[in-house]
PDB file of C-alpha atoms in Angstrom:
ATOM      1  CA  LEU K   1      98.404 112.273 124.355  1.00  0.00           C
ATOM      2  CA  PRO K   2      97.112 114.547 121.591  1.00  0.00           C
ATOM      3  CA  VAL K   3     100.254 114.681 119.402  1.00  0.00           C
ATOM      4  CA  LEU K   4     102.274 111.760 118.027  1.00  0.00           C
ATOM      5  CA  MET K   5     105.491 112.514 116.127  1.00  0.00           C
ATOM      6  CA  GLU K   6     107.709 110.015 114.313  1.00  0.00           C
ATOM      7  CA  VAL K   7     111.095 110.743 112.716  1.00  0.00           C
ATOM      8  CA  GLY K   8     113.395 108.254 111.054  1.00  0.00           C
ATOM      9  CA  THR K   9     115.655 107.130 108.269  1.00  0.00           C
ATOM     10  CA  TYR K  10     115.796 104.217 105.831  1.00  0.00           C
ATOM     11  CA  HIS K  11     118.554 102.649 103.736  1.00  0.00           C
ATOM     12  CA  SER K  12     118.588 100.037 100.954  1.00  0.00           C
ATOM     13  CA  GLY K  13     121.201  98.224  98.920  1.00  0.00           C
ATOM     14  CA  VAL K  14     120.052  97.382  95.376  1.00  0.00           C
ATOM     15  CA  THR K  15     121.674  94.952  92.919  1.00  0.00           C
ATOM     16  CA  ASN K  16     122.296  95.191  89.149  1.00  0.00           C
ATOM     17  CA  GLY K  17     123.910  98.613  89.346  1.00  0.00           C
ATOM     18  CA  TYR K  18     120.965 100.443  90.927  1.00  0.00           C
ATOM     19  CA  GLY K  19     123.224 101.494  93.811  1.00  0.00           C
ATOM     20  CA  TYR K  20     122.516 102.659  97.344  1.00  0.00           C
ATOM     21  CA  TRP K  21     119.146 104.232  98.196  1.00  0.00           C
ATOM     22  CA  ARG K  22     118.610 106.242 101.382  1.00  0.00           C
ATOM     23  CA  GLY K  23     116.080 108.632 102.835  1.00  0.00           C
ATOM     24  CA  ALA K  24     114.526 110.329 105.851  1.00  0.00           C
ATOM     25  CA  ASP K  25     110.905 110.816 106.840  1.00  0.00           C
ATOM     26  CA  ALA K  26     108.778 112.516 109.490  1.00  0.00           C
ATOM     27  CA  THR K  27     105.109 112.223 110.474  1.00  0.00           C
ATOM     28  CA  ILE K  28     102.942 114.257 112.866  1.00  0.00           C
ATOM     29  CA  TRP K  29      99.542 112.956 114.063  1.00  0.00           C
ATOM     30  CA  LEU K  30      97.090 115.430 115.671  1.00  0.00           C
ATOM     31  CA  ARG K  31      94.735 113.331 117.805  1.00  0.00           C
ATOM     32  CA  GLN K  32      92.723 115.917 119.770  1.00  0.00           C
ATOM     33  CA  ASN K  33      89.428 115.178 117.981  1.00  0.00           C
ATOM     34  CA  PRO K  34      88.167 111.561 118.226  1.00  0.00           C
ATOM     35  CA  ARG K  35      86.117 111.935 115.021  1.00  0.00           C
ATOM     36  CA  PHE K  36      88.863 113.358 112.792  1.00  0.00           C
ATOM     37  CA  THR K  37      92.635 112.761 112.927  1.00  0.00           C
ATOM     38  CA  PRO K  38      94.862 114.734 110.519  1.00  0.00           C
ATOM     39  CA  VAL K  39      98.373 113.478 109.716  1.00  0.00           C
ATOM     40  CA  PHE K  40     101.156 115.505 108.058  1.00  0.00           C
ATOM     41  CA  MET K  41     103.993 113.640 106.299  1.00  0.00           C
ATOM     42  CA  PHE K  42     107.387 114.454 104.796  1.00  0.00           C
ATOM     43  CA  ASN K  43     109.754 112.145 102.909  1.00  0.00           C
ATOM     44  CA  SER K  44     113.111 112.838 101.258  1.00  0.00           C
ATOM     45  CA  GLN K  45     114.817 110.126  99.210  1.00  0.00           C
ATOM     46  CA  THR K  46     118.186 109.954  97.474  1.00  0.00           C
ATOM     47  CA  ARG K  47     119.297 107.527  94.769  1.00  0.00           C
ATOM     48  CA  PRO K  48     122.444 107.771  92.626  1.00  0.00           C
ATOM     49  CA  GLY K  49     122.231 111.098  90.821  1.00  0.00           C
ATOM     50  CA  VAL K  50     118.803 112.185  92.106  1.00  0.00           C
ATOM     51  CA  THR K  51     117.206 113.515  95.318  1.00  0.00           C
ATOM     52  CA  GLN K  52     113.517 114.363  95.678  1.00  0.00           C
ATOM     53  CA  GLN K  53     111.105 115.330  98.436  1.00  0.00           C
ATOM     54  CA  ASN K  54     107.475 114.364  98.943  1.00  0.00           C
ATOM     55  CA  PHE K  55     104.870 116.184 101.081  1.00  0.00           C
ATOM     56  CA  GLY K  56     101.662 114.519 102.168  1.00  0.00           C
ATOM     57  CA  PHE K  57      98.439 114.949 104.150  1.00  0.00           C
ATOM     58  CA  PHE K  58      96.432 111.993 105.450  1.00  0.00           C
ATOM     59  CA  SER K  59      93.426 111.716 107.785  1.00  0.00           C
ATOM     60  CA  PHE K  60      91.079 109.342 109.593  1.00  0.00           C
ATOM     61  CA  ALA K  61      87.379 110.269 109.747  1.00  0.00           C
ATOM     62  CA  ASN K  62      84.938 108.361 111.994  1.00  0.00           C
ATOM     63  CA  TRP K  63      81.448 108.721 110.505  1.00  0.00           C
ATOM     64  CA  SER K  64      79.599 106.273 112.747  1.00  0.00           C
ATOM     65  CA  LYS K  65      80.190 103.479 115.232  1.00  0.00           C
ATOM     66  CA  ASN K  66      80.889 100.988 112.423  1.00  0.00           C
ATOM     67  CA  PHE K  67      82.141 103.077 109.499  1.00  0.00           C
ATOM     68  CA  TYR K  68      85.253 105.187 109.007  1.00  0.00           C
ATOM     69  CA  THR K  69      87.344 106.420 106.089  1.00  0.00           C
ATOM     70  CA  THR K  70      90.926 107.380 105.362  1.00  0.00           C
ATOM     71  CA  GLN K  71      91.800 109.974 102.751  1.00  0.00           C
ATOM     72  CA  GLY K  72      94.993 111.636 101.671  1.00  0.00           C
ATOM     73  CA  PHE K  73      96.915 113.704  99.174  1.00  0.00           C
ATOM     74  CA  SER K  74     100.623 113.932  98.420  1.00  0.00           C
ATOM     75  CA  ALA K  75     102.746 115.974  96.037  1.00  0.00           C
ATOM     76  CA  ALA K  76     106.373 116.083  94.943  1.00  0.00           C
ATOM     77  CA  PRO K  77     108.122 119.015  93.235  1.00  0.00           C
ATOM     78  CA  VAL K  78     108.475 118.474  89.502  1.00  0.00           C
ATOM     79  CA  ARG K  79     112.072 117.750  88.512  1.00  0.00           C
ATOM     80  CA  SER K  80     113.418 119.569  85.457  1.00  0.00           C
ATOM     81  CA  GLY K  81     115.255 116.507  84.121  1.00  0.00           C
ATOM     82  CA  GLY K  82     115.572 112.784  84.679  1.00  0.00           C
ATOM     83  CA  TYR K  83     113.018 110.603  86.443  1.00  0.00           C
ATOM     84  CA  SER K  84     110.870 111.184  89.525  1.00  0.00           C
ATOM     85  CA  LEU K  85     111.128 109.086  92.682  1.00  0.00           C
ATOM     86  CA  PHE K  86     107.592 110.053  93.779  1.00  0.00           C
ATOM     87  CA  PRO K  87     104.407 110.820  91.852  1.00  0.00           C
ATOM     88  CA  HIS K  88     103.939 114.516  91.157  1.00  0.00           C
ATOM     89  CA  GLN K  89     100.450 114.138  92.629  1.00  0.00           C
ATOM     90  CA  ARG K  90      98.613 111.321  94.359  1.00  0.00           C
ATOM     91  CA  TYR K  91      95.096 111.070  95.832  1.00  0.00           C
ATOM     92  CA  ASP K  92      93.820 108.248  98.067  1.00  0.00           C
ATOM     93  CA  VAL K  93      90.496 107.369  99.693  1.00  0.00           C
ATOM     94  CA  LYS K  94      89.425 104.169 101.463  1.00  0.00           C
ATOM     95  CA  GLY K  95      86.319 103.122 103.379  1.00  0.00           C
ATOM     96  CA  PHE K  96      86.229 100.658 106.299  1.00  0.00           C
ATOM     97  CA  TYR K  97      83.134  98.908 107.691  1.00  0.00           C
ATOM     98  CA  LYS K  98      83.138  97.031 111.019  1.00  0.00           C
ATOM     99  CA  VAL K  99      80.968  93.928 110.645  1.00  0.00           C
ATOM    100  CA  PRO K 100      78.425  94.323 113.483  1.00  0.00           C
ATOM    101  CA  PHE K 101      78.094  90.764 114.849  1.00  0.00           C
ATOM    102  CA  ASN K 102      81.328  91.053 116.865  1.00  0.00           C
ATOM    103  CA  ARG K 103      83.101  94.096 115.318  1.00  0.00           C
ATOM    104  CA  LYS K 104      86.363  92.115 115.142  1.00  0.00           C
ATOM    105  CA  LEU K 105      86.200  91.940 111.349  1.00  0.00           C
ATOM    106  CA  VAL K 106      86.602  95.063 109.194  1.00  0.00           C
ATOM    107  CA  VAL K 107      86.061  94.987 105.423  1.00  0.00           C
ATOM    108  CA  ALA K 108      87.483  97.718 103.221  1.00  0.00           C
ATOM    109  CA  ALA K 109      87.641  99.102  99.679  1.00  0.00           C
ATOM    110  CA  GLY K 110      89.628 102.001  98.269  1.00  0.00           C
ATOM    111  CA  TYR K 111      90.813 103.976  95.262  1.00  0.00           C
ATOM    112  CA  SER K 112      94.027 105.863  94.448  1.00  0.00           C
ATOM    113  CA  HIS K 113      95.075 108.038  91.519  1.00  0.00           C
ATOM    114  CA  PHE K 114      98.688 109.007  90.827  1.00  0.00           C
ATOM    115  CA  SER K 115     100.415 111.049  88.128  1.00  0.00           C
ATOM    116  CA  TYR K 116     104.055 111.424  87.131  1.00  0.00           C
ATOM    117  CA  GLY K 117     103.235 114.164  84.635  1.00  0.00           C
ATOM    118  CA  ASN K 118     102.590 114.179  80.887  1.00  0.00           C
ATOM    119  CA  LEU K 119     100.953 110.869  79.917  1.00  0.00           C
ATOM    120  CA  VAL K 120     102.318 108.764  82.796  1.00  0.00           C
ATOM    121  CA  LYS K 121      99.580 108.151  85.362  1.00  0.00           C
ATOM    122  CA  GLY K 122      97.562 105.364  86.913  1.00  0.00           C
ATOM    123  CA  ASP K 123      94.555 104.244  88.954  1.00  0.00           C
ATOM    124  CA  LEU K 124      94.794 101.780  91.816  1.00  0.00           C
ATOM    125  CA  TYR K 125      91.734  99.889  93.090  1.00  0.00           C
ATOM    126  CA  ASN K 126      91.954  97.813  96.257  1.00  0.00           C
ATOM    127  CA  THR K 127      89.863  95.703  98.582  1.00  0.00           C
ATOM    128  CA  GLY K 128      90.751  93.948 101.795  1.00  0.00           C
ATOM    129  CA  PHE K 129      90.011  93.104 105.406  1.00  0.00           C
ATOM    130  CA  ILE K 130      91.345  93.559 108.939  1.00  0.00           C
ATOM    131  CA  TYR K 131      90.679  90.921 111.617  1.00  0.00           C
ATOM    132  CA  TYR K 132      91.380  91.248 115.349  1.00  0.00           C
ATOM    133  CA  PRO K 133      91.772  87.840 117.085  1.00  0.00           C
ATOM    134  CA  ARG K 134      92.780  88.514 120.717  1.00  0.00           C
ATOM    135  CA  LYS K 135      96.206  90.255 120.764  1.00  0.00           C
ATOM    136  CA  MET K 136      96.729  89.879 117.028  1.00  0.00           C
ATOM    137  CA  VAL K 137      95.899  91.927 113.949  1.00  0.00           C
ATOM    138  CA  VAL K 138      95.606  90.189 110.559  1.00  0.00           C
ATOM    139  CA  GLU K 139      95.267  92.250 107.378  1.00  0.00           C
ATOM    140  CA  GLY K 140      94.919  91.259 103.738  1.00  0.00           C
ATOM    141  CA  ASN K 141      94.748  93.448 100.624  1.00  0.00           C
ATOM    142  CA  TYR K 142      94.274  92.875  96.892  1.00  0.00           C
ATOM    143  CA  TYR K 143      95.143  95.565  94.312  1.00  0.00           C
ATOM    144  CA  ILE K 144      94.339  96.126  90.649  1.00  0.00           C
ATOM    145  CA  ASN K 145      96.520  98.721  88.947  1.00  0.00           C
ATOM    146  CA  ARG K 146      95.676 100.383  85.613  1.00  0.00           C
ATOM    147  CA  ASN K 147      98.622 102.327  84.171  1.00  0.00           C
ATOM    148  CA  GLN K 148      98.751 104.845  81.347  1.00  0.00           C
ATOM    149  CA  PRO K 149      99.807 105.125  78.591  1.00  0.00           C
ATOM    150  CA  GLY K 150      98.600 101.898  77.075  1.00  0.00           C
ATOM    151  CA  ASP K 151      95.883 101.047  79.606  1.00  0.00           C
ATOM    152  CA  LYS K 152      98.096  98.329  81.144  1.00  0.00           C
ATOM    153  CA  ILE K 153      96.472  96.166  83.853  1.00  0.00           C
ATOM    154  CA  SER K 154      98.367  94.440  86.669  1.00  0.00           C
ATOM    155  CA  SER K 155      97.546  93.102  90.129  1.00  0.00           C
ATOM    156  CA  SER K 156      99.175  92.344  93.467  1.00  0.00           C
ATOM    157  CA  GLY K 157      98.357  91.313  97.014  1.00  0.00           C
ATOM    158  CA  SER K 158      99.699  91.372 100.560  1.00  0.00           C
ATOM    159  CA  VAL K 159      99.097  89.728 103.930  1.00  0.00           C
ATOM    160  CA  ALA K 160     100.259  91.167 107.269  1.00  0.00           C
ATOM    161  CA  VAL K 161     100.164  89.683 110.781  1.00  0.00           C
ATOM    162  CA  GLN K 162     101.183  91.448 113.965  1.00  0.00           C
ATOM    163  CA  ARG K 163     100.946  90.640 117.664  1.00  0.00           C
ATOM    164  CA  GLY K 164     101.256  92.778 120.762  1.00  0.00           C
ATOM    165  CA  GLN K 165      99.513  95.519 122.696  1.00  0.00           C
ATOM    166  CA  GLU K 166      99.372  99.288 122.263  1.00  0.00           C
ATOM    167  CA  GLY K 167     101.689 100.957 124.774  1.00  0.00           C
ATOM    168  CA  LYS K 168     103.958  97.900 125.011  1.00  0.00           C
ATOM    169  CA  TYR K 169     105.052  96.463 121.663  1.00  0.00           C
ATOM    170  CA  TRP K 170     103.926  95.310 118.225  1.00  0.00           C
ATOM    171  CA  ALA K 171     105.876  92.721 116.234  1.00  0.00           C
ATOM    172  CA  GLY K 172     104.890  91.449 112.823  1.00  0.00           C
ATOM    173  CA  VAL K 173     105.579  90.336 109.285  1.00  0.00           C
ATOM    174  CA  VAL K 174     104.274  91.467 105.883  1.00  0.00           C
ATOM    175  CA  VAL K 175     104.422  89.304 102.736  1.00  0.00           C
ATOM    176  CA  GLY K 176     103.432  90.562  99.293  1.00  0.00           C
ATOM    177  CA  GLY K 177     103.753  89.848  95.602  1.00  0.00           C
ATOM    178  CA  GLY K 178     102.338  90.522  92.195  1.00  0.00           C
ATOM    179  CA  LYS K 179     102.898  91.732  88.648  1.00  0.00           C
ATOM    180  CA  GLU K 180     104.004  95.174  87.488  1.00  0.00           C
ATOM    181  CA  VAL K 181     103.049  96.195  83.937  1.00  0.00           C
ATOM    182  CA  TYR K 182     103.543  99.651  82.444  1.00  0.00           C
ATOM    183  CA  THR K 183     104.859 101.427  79.361  1.00  0.00           C
ATOM    184  CA  TYR K 184     108.198 103.210  79.751  1.00  0.00           C
ATOM    185  CA  ILE K 185     108.562 106.172  77.397  1.00  0.00           C
ATOM    186  CA  ALA K 186     112.109 107.040  76.359  1.00  0.00           C
ATOM    187  CA  THR K 187     113.126 107.462  72.702  1.00  0.00           C
ATOM    188  CA  THR K 188     110.678 104.658  71.872  1.00  0.00           C
ATOM    189  CA  PRO K 189     107.926 103.129  74.057  1.00  0.00           C
ATOM    190  CA  LEU K 190     108.926  99.967  75.946  1.00  0.00           C
ATOM    191  CA  GLU K 191     106.562  97.670  77.811  1.00  0.00           C
ATOM    192  CA  VAL K 192     107.824  96.658  81.257  1.00  0.00           C
ATOM    193  CA  ASN K 193     106.399  93.397  82.646  1.00  0.00           C
ATOM    194  CA  LEU K 194     107.861  92.291  85.999  1.00  0.00           C
ATOM    195  CA  ASN K 195     106.901  89.840  88.732  1.00  0.00           C
ATOM    196  CA  SER K 196     107.940  90.682  92.278  1.00  0.00           C
ATOM    197  CA  VAL K 197     107.827  89.331  95.838  1.00  0.00           C
ATOM    198  CA  SER K 198     108.603  91.127  99.101  1.00  0.00           C
ATOM    199  CA  THR K 199     108.908  90.366 102.806  1.00  0.00           C
ATOM    200  CA  GLN K 200     109.159  92.694 105.796  1.00  0.00           C
ATOM    201  CA  VAL K 201     109.566  92.040 109.527  1.00  0.00           C
ATOM    202  CA  PHE K 202     109.095  94.856 112.034  1.00  0.00           C
ATOM    203  CA  LEU K 203     109.078  95.716 115.732  1.00  0.00           C
ATOM    204  CA  ARG K 204     107.448  98.743 117.367  1.00  0.00           C
ATOM    205  CA  LYS K 205     108.568  98.967 121.001  1.00  0.00           C
ATOM    206  CA  TRP K 206     107.640 101.461 123.716  1.00  0.00           C
ATOM    207  CA  LEU K 207     110.706 102.328 125.816  1.00  0.00           C
ATOM    208  CA  ALA K 208     108.607 104.394 128.221  1.00  0.00           C
ATOM    209  CA  ARG K 209     104.974 105.436 128.429  1.00  0.00           C
ATOM    210  CA  HIS K 210     105.211 108.151 125.765  1.00  0.00           C
ATOM    211  CA  TYR K 211     108.135 107.288 123.484  1.00  0.00           C
ATOM    212  CA  GLY K 212     109.728 104.352 121.744  1.00  0.00           C
ATOM    213  CA  VAL K 213     111.377 102.968 118.622  1.00  0.00           C
ATOM    214  CA  TYR K 214     110.356 101.299 115.380  1.00  0.00           C
ATOM    215  CA  MET K 215     112.669  98.997 113.385  1.00  0.00           C
ATOM    216  CA  SER K 216     112.083  96.980 110.241  1.00  0.00           C
ATOM    217  CA  PHE K 217     114.015  94.827 107.774  1.00  0.00           C
ATOM    218  CA  ASP K 218     112.705  94.141 104.294  1.00  0.00           C
ATOM    219  CA  HIS K 219     113.691  92.353 101.114  1.00  0.00           C
ATOM    220  CA  GLN K 220     112.179  92.726  97.654  1.00  0.00           C
ATOM    221  CA  THR K 221     112.932  90.852  94.452  1.00  0.00           C
ATOM    222  CA  LYS K 222     111.801  92.194  91.083  1.00  0.00           C
ATOM    223  CA  PHE K 223     112.578  89.263  88.810  1.00  0.00           C
ATOM    224  CA  LYS K 224     114.701  90.179  85.747  1.00  0.00           C
ATOM    225  CA  ALA K 225     115.360  93.611  87.290  1.00  0.00           C
ATOM    226  CA  TYR K 226     116.931  93.770  90.775  1.00  0.00           C
ATOM    227  CA  SER K 227     116.847  92.706  94.419  1.00  0.00           C
ATOM    228  CA  ARG K 228     116.648  95.246  97.220  1.00  0.00           C
ATOM    229  CA  THR K 229     117.459  94.733 100.916  1.00  0.00           C
ATOM    230  CA  GLY K 230     116.587  97.529 103.320  1.00  0.00           C
ATOM    231  CA  VAL K 231     116.469  98.632 106.937  1.00  0.00           C
ATOM    232  CA  THR K 232     114.335 101.347 108.581  1.00  0.00           C
ATOM    233  CA  GLY K 233     114.674 102.979 111.999  1.00  0.00           C
ATOM    234  CA  ARG K 234     112.425 105.545 113.677  1.00  0.00           C
ATOM    235  CA  MET K 235     111.791 107.198 117.027  1.00  0.00           C
ATOM    236  CA  PHE K 236     108.266 108.126 118.078  1.00  0.00           C
ATOM    237  CA  PHE K 237     107.118 110.561 120.779  1.00  0.00           C
ATOM    238  CA  GLU K 238     103.756 111.460 122.303  1.00  0.00           C
ATOM    239  CA  PHE K 239     103.244 114.895 123.845  1.00  0.00           C
TER     240      PHE K 239
END
């Protein structure tokens, strides 16, 4: 059907005094045009002492039989004091090419820019692949992140595997890890250098032909900082 809507909530418990994080999100996909699919997104997150919203636009564009792109923009209202949970502005673009010999392998490359205001901003470069063996989808991504101030370079990667069939169910797991390097500006600059690993398992299940549920459990460890364990639940509807 031409419209897909998803609404849900997520909750995380975080160690080392970071407290309880929670939020709600909603997404609307408009799928009338097979060459261009716009997506509108909303996210509201609350952590101890701070709540912030994020508004986003995302789209798929099919340029030919073997090439398509995704592009998006998101923005969060600037907070008068304290820290931001989302970038004030973020831009993303990524190109995907279906390798012609069997079109089961897709190679990709992308770029993102984000800004938290003042001097705090960054550029994210990524490359990856998607492979479709029978009823499975395998995806891998590698990221290089350049943060300002200080021109700090870090990298990370992720691998995801899911199995199922559209209209019935998808079940999968995502594993990622890497290094996070940036300069934190308070009264004096402080370099933050953290290694992290994360794991997520998820299930997307159709309860009827045009609606269903999504559930996921995830765990992230930022060494020398905190561990976070979270759960997400959503309903999705087609109409």
